[in-house]
Short mmCIF file of C-alpha atoms in Angstrom, two decimals:
data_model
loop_
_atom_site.label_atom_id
_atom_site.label_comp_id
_atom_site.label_asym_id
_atom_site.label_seq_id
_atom_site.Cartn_x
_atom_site.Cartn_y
_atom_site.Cartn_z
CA UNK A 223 36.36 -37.50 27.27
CA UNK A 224 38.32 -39.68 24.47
CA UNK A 225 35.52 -40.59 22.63
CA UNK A 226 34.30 -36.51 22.91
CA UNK A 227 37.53 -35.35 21.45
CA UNK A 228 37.61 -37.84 18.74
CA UNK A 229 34.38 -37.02 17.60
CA UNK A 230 34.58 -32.89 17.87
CA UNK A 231 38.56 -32.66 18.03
CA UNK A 232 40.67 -30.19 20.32
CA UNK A 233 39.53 -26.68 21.45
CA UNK A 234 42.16 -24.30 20.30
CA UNK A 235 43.56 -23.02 23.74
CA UNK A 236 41.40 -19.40 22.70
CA UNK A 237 38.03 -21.12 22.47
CA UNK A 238 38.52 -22.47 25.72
CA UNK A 239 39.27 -19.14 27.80
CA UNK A 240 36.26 -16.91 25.69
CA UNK A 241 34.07 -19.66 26.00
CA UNK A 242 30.72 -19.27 28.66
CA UNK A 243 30.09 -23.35 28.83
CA UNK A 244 31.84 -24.85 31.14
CA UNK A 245 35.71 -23.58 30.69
CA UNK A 246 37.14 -25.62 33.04
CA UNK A 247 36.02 -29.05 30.72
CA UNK A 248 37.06 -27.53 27.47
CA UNK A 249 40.65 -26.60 29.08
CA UNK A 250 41.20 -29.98 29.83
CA UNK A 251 40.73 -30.81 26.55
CA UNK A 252 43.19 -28.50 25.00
CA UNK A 253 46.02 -30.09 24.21
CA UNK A 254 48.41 -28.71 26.48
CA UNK A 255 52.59 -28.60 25.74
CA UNK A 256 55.86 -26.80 27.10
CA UNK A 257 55.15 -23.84 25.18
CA UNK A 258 51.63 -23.21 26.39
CA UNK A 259 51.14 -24.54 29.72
CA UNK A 260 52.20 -21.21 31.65
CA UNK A 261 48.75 -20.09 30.08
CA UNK A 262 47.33 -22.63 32.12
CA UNK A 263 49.37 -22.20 35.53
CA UNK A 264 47.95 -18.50 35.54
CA UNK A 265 44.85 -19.42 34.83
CA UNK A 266 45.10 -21.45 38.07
CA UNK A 267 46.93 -19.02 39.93
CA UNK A 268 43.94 -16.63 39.45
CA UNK A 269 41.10 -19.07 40.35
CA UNK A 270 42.67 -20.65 42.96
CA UNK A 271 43.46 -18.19 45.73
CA UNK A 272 45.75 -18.87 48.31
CA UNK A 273 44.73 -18.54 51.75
CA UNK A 274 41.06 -18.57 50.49
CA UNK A 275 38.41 -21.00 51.60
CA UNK A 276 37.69 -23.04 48.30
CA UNK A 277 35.84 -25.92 46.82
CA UNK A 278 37.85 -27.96 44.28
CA UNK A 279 35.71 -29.36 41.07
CA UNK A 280 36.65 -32.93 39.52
CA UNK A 281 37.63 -30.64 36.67
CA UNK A 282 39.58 -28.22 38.68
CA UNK A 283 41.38 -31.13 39.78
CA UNK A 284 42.32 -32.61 36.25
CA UNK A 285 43.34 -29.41 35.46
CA UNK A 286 46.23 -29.17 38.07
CA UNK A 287 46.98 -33.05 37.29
CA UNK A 288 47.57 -31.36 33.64
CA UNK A 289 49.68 -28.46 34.60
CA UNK A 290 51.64 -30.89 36.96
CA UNK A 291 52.06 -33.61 34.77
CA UNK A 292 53.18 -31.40 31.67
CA UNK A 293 55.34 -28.75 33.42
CA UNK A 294 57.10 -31.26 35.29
CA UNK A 295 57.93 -34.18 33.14
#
């Protein structure tokens, strides 16, 4: 993924929620700070269900390593 974002750069946090690829990739790739990273947590909040039967991704995954790491360090 370094080598991806070197050579294309950063998805502006609004290219990665309107885009139809693959959203949960180009969110990882956004690069996330204090100030935006509630954007994130909702996003979460709304895909991940509680009490719901669910199948976690590898990028579903990085994405709440992101949201943990940055909201909590």
């Amino acid at each position: 993924m370094k080598k991806e974002i070197k050579k294309n750069g950063r998805p502006t946090l609004k290219q990665a929620l309107e885009s139809k690829a693959d959203k949960l990739l180009l969110l990882a790739k956004v690069d996330w700070n204090k100030d935006n990273i509630e954007v994130l947590g909702d996003f979460l909040r709304r895909t991940l269900k509680p009490n719901d039967e669910f199948h976690t991704t590898t990028n579903t995954r990085r994405l709440i390593r992101i949201y943990d790491f940055v909201k909590y360090q």
